[in-house]
Coordinates of C-alpha atoms and ligand atoms in Angstrom, one line a residue:
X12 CA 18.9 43.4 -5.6
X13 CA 20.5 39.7 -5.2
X14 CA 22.8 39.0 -8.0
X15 CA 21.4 35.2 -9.6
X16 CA 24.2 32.6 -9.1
X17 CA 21.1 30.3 -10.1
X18 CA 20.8 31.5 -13.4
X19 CA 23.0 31.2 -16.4
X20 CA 20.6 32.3 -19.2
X21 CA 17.9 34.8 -17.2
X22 CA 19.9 38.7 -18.3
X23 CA 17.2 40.7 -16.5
X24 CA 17.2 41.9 -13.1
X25 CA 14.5 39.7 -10.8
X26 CA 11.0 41.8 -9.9
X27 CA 10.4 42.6 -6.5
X28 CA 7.6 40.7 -6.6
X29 CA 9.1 37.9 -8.1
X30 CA 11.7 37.7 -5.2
X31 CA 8.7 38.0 -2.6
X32 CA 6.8 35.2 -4.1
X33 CA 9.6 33.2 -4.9
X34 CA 12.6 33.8 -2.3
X35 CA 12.5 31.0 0.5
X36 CA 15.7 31.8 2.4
X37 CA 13.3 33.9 5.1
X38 CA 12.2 30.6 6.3
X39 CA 14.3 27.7 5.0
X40 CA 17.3 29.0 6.7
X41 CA 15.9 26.6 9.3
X42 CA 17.9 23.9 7.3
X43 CA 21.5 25.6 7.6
X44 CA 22.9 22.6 9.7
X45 CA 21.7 20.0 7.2
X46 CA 22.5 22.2 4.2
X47 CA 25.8 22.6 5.6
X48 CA 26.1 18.7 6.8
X49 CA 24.6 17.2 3.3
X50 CA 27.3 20.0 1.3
X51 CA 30.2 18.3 3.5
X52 CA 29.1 14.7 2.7
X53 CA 28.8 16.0 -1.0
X54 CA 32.3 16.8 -0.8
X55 CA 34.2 14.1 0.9
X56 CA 32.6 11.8 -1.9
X57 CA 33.5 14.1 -5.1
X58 CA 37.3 14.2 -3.4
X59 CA 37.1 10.2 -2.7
X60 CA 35.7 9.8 -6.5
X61 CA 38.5 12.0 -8.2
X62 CA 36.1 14.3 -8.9
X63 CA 37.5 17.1 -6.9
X64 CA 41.0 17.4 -5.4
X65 CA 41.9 16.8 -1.6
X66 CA 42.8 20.5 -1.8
X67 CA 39.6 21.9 -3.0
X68 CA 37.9 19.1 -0.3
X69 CA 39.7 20.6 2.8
X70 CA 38.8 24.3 1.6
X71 CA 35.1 23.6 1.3
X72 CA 35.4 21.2 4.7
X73 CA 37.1 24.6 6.6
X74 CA 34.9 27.3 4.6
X75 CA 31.7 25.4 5.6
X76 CA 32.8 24.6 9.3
X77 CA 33.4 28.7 9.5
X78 CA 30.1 29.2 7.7
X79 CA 28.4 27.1 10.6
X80 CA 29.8 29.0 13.2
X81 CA 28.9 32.0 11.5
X82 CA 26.0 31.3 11.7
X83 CA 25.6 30.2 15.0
X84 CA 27.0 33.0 16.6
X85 CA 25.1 35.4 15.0
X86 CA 27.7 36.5 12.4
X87 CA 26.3 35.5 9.4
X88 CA 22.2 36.4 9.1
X89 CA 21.0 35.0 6.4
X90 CA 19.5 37.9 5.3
X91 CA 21.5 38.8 2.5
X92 CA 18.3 38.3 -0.6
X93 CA 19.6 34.7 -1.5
X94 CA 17.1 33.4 -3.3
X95 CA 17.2 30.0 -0.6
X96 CA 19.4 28.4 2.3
X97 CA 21.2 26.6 -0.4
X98 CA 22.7 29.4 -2.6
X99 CA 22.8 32.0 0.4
X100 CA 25.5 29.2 1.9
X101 CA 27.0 28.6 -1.5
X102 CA 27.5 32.1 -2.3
X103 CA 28.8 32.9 0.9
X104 CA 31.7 29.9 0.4
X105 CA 32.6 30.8 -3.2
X106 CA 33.2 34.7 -1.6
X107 CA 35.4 33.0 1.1
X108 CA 37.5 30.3 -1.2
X109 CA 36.8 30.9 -4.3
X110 CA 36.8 28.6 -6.8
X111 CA 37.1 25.2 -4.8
X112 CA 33.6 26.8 -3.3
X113 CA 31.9 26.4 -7.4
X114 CA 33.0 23.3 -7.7
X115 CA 30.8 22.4 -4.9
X116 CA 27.6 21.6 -7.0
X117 CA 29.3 19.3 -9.6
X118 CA 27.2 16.3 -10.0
X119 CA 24.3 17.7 -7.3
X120 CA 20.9 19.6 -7.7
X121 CA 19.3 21.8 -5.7
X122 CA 16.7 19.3 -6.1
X123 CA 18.5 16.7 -4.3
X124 CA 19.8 19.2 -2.4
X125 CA 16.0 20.4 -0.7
X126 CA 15.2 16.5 -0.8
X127 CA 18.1 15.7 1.5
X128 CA 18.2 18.7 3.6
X129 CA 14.8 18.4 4.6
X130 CA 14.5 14.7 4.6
X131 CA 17.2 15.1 7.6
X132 CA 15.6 18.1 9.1
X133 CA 12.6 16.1 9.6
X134 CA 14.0 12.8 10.5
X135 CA 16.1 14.6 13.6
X136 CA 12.6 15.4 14.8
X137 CA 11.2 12.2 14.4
X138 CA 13.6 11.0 16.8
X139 CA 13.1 14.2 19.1
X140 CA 9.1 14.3 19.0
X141 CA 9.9 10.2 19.8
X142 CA 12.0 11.1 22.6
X143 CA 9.5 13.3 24.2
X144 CA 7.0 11.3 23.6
X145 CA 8.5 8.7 25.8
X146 CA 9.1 11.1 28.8
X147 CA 5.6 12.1 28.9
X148 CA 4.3 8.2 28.6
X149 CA 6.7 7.6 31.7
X150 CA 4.8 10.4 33.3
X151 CA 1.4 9.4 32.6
X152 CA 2.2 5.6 33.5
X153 CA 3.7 7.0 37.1
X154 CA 0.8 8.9 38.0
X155 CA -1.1 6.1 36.9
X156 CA 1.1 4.1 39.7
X157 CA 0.0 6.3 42.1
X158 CA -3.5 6.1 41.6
X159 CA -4.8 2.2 40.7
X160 CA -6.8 2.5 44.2
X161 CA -8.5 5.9 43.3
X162 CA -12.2 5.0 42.5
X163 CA -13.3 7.7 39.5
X164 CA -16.4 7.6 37.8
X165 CA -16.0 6.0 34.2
X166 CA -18.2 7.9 31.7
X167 CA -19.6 6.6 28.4
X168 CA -21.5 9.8 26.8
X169 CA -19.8 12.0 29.8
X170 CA -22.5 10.7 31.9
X171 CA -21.6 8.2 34.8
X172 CA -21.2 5.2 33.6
X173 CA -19.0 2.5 35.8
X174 CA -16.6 3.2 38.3
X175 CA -12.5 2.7 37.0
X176 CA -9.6 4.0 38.7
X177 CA -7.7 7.1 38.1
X178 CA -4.6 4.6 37.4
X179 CA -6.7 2.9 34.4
X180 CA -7.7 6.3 33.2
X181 CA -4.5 7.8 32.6
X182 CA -3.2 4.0 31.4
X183 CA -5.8 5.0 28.4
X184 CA -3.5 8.0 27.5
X185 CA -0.3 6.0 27.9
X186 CA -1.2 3.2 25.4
X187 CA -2.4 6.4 22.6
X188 CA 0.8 7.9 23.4
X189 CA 2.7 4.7 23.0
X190 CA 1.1 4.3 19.8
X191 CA 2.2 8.0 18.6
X192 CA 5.8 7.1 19.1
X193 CA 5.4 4.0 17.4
X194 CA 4.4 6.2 14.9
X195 CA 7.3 8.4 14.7
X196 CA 10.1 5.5 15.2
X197 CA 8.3 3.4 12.1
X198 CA 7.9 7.0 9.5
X199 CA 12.1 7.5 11.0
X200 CA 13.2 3.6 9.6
X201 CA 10.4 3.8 6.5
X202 CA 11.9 7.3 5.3
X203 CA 15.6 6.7 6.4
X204 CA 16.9 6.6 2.7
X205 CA 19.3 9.2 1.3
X206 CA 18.1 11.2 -2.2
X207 CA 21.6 12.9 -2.5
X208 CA 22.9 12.6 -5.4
X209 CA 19.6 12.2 -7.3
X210 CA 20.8 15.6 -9.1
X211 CA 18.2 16.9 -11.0
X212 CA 15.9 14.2 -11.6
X213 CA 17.8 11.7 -13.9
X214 CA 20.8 11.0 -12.0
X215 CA 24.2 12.3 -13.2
X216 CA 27.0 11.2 -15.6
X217 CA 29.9 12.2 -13.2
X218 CA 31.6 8.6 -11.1
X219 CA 29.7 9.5 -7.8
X220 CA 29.1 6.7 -4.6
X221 CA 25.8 7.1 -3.4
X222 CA 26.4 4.7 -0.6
X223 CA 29.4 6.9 0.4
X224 CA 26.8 9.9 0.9
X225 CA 24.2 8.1 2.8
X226 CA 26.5 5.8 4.8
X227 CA 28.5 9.0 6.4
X228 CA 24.7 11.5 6.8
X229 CA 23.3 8.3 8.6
X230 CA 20.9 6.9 6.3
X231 CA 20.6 2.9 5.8
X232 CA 20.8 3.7 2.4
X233 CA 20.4 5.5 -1.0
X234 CA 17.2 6.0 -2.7
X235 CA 15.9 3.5 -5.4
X236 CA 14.6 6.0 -7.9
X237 CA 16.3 9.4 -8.5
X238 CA 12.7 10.8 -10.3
X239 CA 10.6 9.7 -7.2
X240 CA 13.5 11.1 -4.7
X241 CA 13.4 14.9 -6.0
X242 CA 9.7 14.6 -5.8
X243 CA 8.7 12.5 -2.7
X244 CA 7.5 14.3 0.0
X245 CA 5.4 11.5 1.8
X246 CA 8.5 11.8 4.4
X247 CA 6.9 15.4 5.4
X248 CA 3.7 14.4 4.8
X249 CA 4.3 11.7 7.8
X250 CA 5.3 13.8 10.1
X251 CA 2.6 16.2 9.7
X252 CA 0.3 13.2 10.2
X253 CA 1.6 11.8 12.9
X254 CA 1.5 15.5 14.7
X255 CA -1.7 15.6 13.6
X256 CA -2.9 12.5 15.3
X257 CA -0.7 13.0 18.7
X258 CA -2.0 16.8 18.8
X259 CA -5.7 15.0 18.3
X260 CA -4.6 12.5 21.8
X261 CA -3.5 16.1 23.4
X262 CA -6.1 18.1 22.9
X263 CA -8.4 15.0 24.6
X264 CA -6.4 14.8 27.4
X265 CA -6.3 18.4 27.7
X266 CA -10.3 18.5 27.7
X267 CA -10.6 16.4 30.3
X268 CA -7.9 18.2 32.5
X269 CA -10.0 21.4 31.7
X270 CA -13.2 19.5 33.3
X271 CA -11.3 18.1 35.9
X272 CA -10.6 21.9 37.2
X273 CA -13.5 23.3 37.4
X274 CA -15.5 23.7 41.0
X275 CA -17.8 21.2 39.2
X276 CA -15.5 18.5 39.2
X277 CA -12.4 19.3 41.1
X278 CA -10.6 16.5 40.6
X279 CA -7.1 18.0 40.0
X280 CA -5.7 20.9 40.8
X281 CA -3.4 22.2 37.7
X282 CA 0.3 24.2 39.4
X283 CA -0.2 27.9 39.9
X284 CA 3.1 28.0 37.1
X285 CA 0.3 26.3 34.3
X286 CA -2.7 28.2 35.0
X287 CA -3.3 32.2 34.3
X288 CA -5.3 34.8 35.6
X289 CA -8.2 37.0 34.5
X290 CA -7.6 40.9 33.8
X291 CA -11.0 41.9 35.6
X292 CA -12.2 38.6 37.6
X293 CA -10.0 38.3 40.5
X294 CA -10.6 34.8 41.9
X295 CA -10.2 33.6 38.4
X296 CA -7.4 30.7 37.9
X297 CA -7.7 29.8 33.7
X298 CA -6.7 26.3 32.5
X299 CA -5.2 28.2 29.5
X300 CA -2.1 25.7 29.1
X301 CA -4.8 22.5 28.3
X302 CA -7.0 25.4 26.1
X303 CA -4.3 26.4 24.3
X304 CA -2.8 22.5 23.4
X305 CA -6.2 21.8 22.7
X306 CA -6.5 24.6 20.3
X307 CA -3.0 24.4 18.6
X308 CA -4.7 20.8 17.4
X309 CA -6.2 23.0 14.6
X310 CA -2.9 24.5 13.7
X311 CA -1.2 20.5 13.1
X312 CA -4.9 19.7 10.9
X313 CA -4.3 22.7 8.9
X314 CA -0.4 22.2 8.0
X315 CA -2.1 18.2 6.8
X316 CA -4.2 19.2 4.4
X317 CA -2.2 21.7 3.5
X318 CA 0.5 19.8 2.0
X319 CA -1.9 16.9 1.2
X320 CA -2.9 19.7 -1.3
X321 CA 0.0 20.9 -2.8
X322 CA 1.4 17.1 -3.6
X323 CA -2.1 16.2 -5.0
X324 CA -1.4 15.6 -9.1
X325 CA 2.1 16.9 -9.4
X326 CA 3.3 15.7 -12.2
X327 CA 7.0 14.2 -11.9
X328 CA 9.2 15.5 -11.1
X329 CA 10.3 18.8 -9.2
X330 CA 8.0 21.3 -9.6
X331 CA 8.6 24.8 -7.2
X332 CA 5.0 23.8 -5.5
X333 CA 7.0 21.6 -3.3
X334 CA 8.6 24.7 -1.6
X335 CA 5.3 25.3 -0.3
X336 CA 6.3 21.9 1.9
X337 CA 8.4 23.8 4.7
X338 CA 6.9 26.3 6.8
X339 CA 3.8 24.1 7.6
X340 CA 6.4 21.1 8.4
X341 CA 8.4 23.6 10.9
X342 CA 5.1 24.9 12.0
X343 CA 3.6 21.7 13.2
X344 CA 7.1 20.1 14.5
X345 CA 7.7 23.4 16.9
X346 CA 4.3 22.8 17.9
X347 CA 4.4 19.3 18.9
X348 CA 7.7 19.6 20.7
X349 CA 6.4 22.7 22.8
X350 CA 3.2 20.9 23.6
X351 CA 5.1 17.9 24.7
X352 CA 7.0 19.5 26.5
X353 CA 4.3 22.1 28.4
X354 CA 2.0 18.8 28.6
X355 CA 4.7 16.7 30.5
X356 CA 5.9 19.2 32.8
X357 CA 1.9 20.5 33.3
X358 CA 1.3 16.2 34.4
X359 CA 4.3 16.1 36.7
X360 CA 3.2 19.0 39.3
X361 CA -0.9 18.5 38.5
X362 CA -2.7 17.6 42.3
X363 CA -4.6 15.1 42.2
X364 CA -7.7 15.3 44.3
X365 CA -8.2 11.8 45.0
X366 CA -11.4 12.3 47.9
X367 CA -13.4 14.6 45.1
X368 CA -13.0 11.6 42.4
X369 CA -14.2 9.1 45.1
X370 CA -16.9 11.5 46.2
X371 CA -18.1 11.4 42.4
X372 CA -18.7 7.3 42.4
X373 CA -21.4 8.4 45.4
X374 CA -23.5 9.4 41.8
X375 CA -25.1 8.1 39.0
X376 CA -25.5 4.4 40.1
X377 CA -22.2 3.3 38.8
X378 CA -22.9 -0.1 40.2
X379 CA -26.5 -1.0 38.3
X380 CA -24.8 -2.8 35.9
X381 CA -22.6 -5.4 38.7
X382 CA -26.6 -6.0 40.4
X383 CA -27.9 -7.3 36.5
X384 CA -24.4 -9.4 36.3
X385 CA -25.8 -10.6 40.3
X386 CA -28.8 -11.6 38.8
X387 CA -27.8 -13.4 36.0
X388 CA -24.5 -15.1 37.6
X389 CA -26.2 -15.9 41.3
X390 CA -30.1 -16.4 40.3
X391 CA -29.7 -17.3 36.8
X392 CA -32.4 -14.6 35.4
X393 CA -31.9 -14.1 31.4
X394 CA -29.5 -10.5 31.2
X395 CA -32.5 -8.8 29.7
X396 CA -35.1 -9.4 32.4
X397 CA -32.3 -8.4 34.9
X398 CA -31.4 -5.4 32.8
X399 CA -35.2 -4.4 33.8
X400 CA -35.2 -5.2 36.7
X401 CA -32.3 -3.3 37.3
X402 CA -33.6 -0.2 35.9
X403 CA -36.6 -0.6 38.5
X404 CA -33.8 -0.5 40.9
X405 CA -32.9 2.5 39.8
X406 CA -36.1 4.6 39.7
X407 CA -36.5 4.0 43.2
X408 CA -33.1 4.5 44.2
X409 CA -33.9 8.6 42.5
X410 CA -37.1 8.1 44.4
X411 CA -35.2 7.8 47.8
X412 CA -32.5 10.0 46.6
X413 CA -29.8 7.8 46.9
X414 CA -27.7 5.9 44.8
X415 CA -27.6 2.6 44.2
X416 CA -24.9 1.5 46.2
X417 CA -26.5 3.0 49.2
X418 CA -29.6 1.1 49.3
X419 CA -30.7 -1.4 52.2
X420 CA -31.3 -5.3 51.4
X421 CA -34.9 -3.8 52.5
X422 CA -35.0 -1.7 50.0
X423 CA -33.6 -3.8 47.1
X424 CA -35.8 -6.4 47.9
X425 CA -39.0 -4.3 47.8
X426 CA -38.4 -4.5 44.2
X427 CA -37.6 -7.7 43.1
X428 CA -37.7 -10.8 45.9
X429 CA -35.1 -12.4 44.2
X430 CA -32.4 -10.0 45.4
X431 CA -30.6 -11.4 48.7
X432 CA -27.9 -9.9 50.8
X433 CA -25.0 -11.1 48.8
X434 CA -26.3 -8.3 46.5
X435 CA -24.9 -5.6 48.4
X436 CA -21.1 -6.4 48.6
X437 CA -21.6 -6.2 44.5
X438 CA -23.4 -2.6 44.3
X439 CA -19.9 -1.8 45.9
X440 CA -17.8 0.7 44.0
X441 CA -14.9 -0.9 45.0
X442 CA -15.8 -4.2 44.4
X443 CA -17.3 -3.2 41.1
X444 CA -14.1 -2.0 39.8
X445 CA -12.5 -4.5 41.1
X446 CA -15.1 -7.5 39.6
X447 CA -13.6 -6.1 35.8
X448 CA -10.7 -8.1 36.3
X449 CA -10.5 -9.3 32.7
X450 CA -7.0 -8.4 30.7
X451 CA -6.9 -5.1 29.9
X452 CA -10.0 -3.9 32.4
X453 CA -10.3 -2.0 35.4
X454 CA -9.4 -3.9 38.3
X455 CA -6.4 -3.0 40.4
X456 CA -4.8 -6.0 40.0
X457 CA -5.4 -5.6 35.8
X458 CA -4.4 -2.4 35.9
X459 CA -1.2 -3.2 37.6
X460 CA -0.8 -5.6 35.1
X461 CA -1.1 -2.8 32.4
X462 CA 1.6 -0.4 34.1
X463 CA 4.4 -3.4 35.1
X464 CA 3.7 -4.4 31.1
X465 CA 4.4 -0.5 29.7
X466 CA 7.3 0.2 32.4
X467 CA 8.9 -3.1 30.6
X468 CA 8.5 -1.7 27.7
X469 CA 9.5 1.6 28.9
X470 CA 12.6 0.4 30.3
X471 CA 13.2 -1.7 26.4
X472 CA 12.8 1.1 24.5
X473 CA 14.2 4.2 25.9
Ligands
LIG24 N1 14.1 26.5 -2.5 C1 13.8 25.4 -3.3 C2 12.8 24.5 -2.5 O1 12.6 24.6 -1.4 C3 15.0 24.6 -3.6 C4 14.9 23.8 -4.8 C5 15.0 24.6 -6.0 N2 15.1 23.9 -7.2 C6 14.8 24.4 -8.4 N3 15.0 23.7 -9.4 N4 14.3 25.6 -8.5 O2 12.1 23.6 -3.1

């Protein structure tokens, strides 16, 4: 069993079960490179304050630098029944040099220890789920590019509703995932404030410079309040949202790509590398890459609540609940990042099958709507005696077994007088789409608008 080096005044032996329930090295050995880069800050400022000598500062610098490599390389496990990251990398720096190693912790916690560690474990992927973020909105706005002049059916209820382009559709994505990495960048700059040297929870009676700390980890600067610091998680908690909400814009996206390859639609073709096989049906090609991002969207929920549930009437300040922060937080962050990543390369080789999308505006009289605008713009009719009208329009048009934008002037006309010949160039796909020219809508030219305006600020963010 582990000897304590956290406990001066506990004689027995710790239970088994006490170190099962209690022990979080198995997972928070995740941190080892902030541990390690929060120790070496720690360091540099108790030398700088004359609270440690330049001596005992180079041997923790070297011992840690080795640890880190040790580490890396496979040399040092992590596996040794520490009760956490924190002691198992103190322990093993006290066994290398000794004394300069215990002097380590003067004027620190471990609770301001966890609070920084983590605070920098989950501001580095704030920055990377950013990152990704914007490759995949570069993506989605160049397939977008591709595509302003491919008529698709534009569904309200998933039924046929007006016809869009394939370009405007995916511009719908890029502005979601836009607002996800505005999401990440804001939580990065609102959470980028340093609790080291909080200590415990009051602060500490040793000289220490706090903006020494945070200036050389990167923060903008300390905290305010060393008894919020220890305690806050709302850093973690953000993250976990945000994931939560981006997953949420995945998994729609990846519902519609799942639609989108079936023989009903066959609007895209996913790449033979994103799409599996079944063990008895042999013709069988599985959409499980959008199935599976759709499904991992339970996972992000769960790792939410979760936490929203441990923090929920902790009383200040560190309690041992707040280990129960970590796994979900590494959970959901390995989750976004793969699913970013799968999801942008998935995009980039997808087929689009621009004749099946067209083919699809040939139903469900996407137009009806552009003859009741006719009506009211060219003959002046109220918009609800055109909407009826309109809908007469319709019936027939199922009568005949056509769509709307296939009708004769002949026909049209059999069913209200008042609709001329001009009325035909606006039952139109084409022209339809192209009629919603308002900013922000569907028209080519709008929607060019909408991709020159996100490849600006593509090109001022990245
Ligand atoms: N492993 C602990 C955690 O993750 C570190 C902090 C322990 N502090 C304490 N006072 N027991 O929260």
């Amino acid at each position: 069993m582990a000897k304590k080096i956290a406990s001066a005044r506990i004689s027995q032996e710790s239970s088994k079960l006490l170190k099962e329930l209690n022990d979080s090295l198995p997972f928070d050995k995740e941190l080892y490179q902030e541990d390690i880069k929060g120790s070496k800050a720690h360091a540099y400022m108790l030398m700088k304050q004359g609270i440690i000598t330049p001596q005992d500062y180079e041997d923790i610098e070297n011992g840690l630098e080795e640890i880190l490599q040790e580490i890396e390389e496979g040399i040092f496990t992590l596996d040794g029944g520490e009760e956490d990251i924190h002691m198992a990398i103190e322990s093993r720096l006290t066994s290398k040099i000794g004394d300069a190693g215990k002097r380590l912790h003067t004027a620190r916690s471990r609770n301001d220890q966890v609070a920084v560690d983590f605070r920098m474990y989950v501001l580095r992927h704030d920055k990377e789920i950013a990152s990704l973020l914007m490759d995949l909105i570069e993506t989605i706005t160049d397939i977008a590019n591709n595509n302003t002049d491919t008529l698709l059916p534009g569904m309200t209820h998933l039924q046929h509703a007006q016809p869009i382009n394939f370009g405007y559709h995916m511009m719908a994505y890029a502005s979601m995932f836009k607002r996800d990495y505005e999401r990440f960048t804001e939580s990065f700059e609102r959470n980028n404030y340093s609790p080291l040297g909080c200590a415990a929870l009051a602060g500490t009676p040793h000289p220490i410079d706090r903006q020494e700390t945070s200036n050389r980890l990167g923060f903008k600067e300390p905290t305010l309040n060393c008894l919020d610091s220890v305690s806050d998680r709302d850093f973690a908690l953000e993250i976990l949202f945000n994931i939560s909400v981006l997953m949420m814009h995945i998994s729609r996206l990846s519902e519609e790509l799942i639609l989108w390859s079936t023989s009903e639609f066959g609007f895209i073709r996913l790449s033979d590398k994103h799409a599996t096989g079944s063990s008895i049906m042999p013709q069988k090609k599985n959409p499980d890459i959008p199935e599976l991002l759709r499904g991992k969207t339970g996972r992000a929920y769960g790792n939410l609540i979760s936490l929203l549930t441990v923090m929920k009437g902790l009383p200040l300040a560190y309690n041992k609940d707040t280990q129960e922060d970590k796994e979900g937080v590494f959970d959901s962050v390995k989750t976004a990042e793969l699913s970013l990543r799968v999801l942008n390369e998935m995009l980039d080789e997808m087929q689009v099958n621009k004749t099946a999308m067209e083919n699809a505006c040939a139903k469900g009289h996407l137009s009806a709507t552009d003859l009741a605008d006719y009506l009211v713009k060219v003959k002046g009719l109220p918009f609800r005696d055109a909407y009826h009208i309109v809908g007469n329009v319709v019936n027939f048009a199922e009568e005949l077994g056509k769509d709307i934008s296939q009708m004769s002037i002949d026909e049209l006309k059999s069913v209200d007088s008042r609709i001329d010949e001009d009325a035909c160039s606006v039952l139109d796909n084409i022209s339809s789409m192209n009629a919603r020219n308002s900013e922000g809508g569907t028209s080519v030219s709008s929607t060019k608008k909408q991709i020159e305006k996100m490849q600006k600020w593509i090109e001022e963010n990245r």
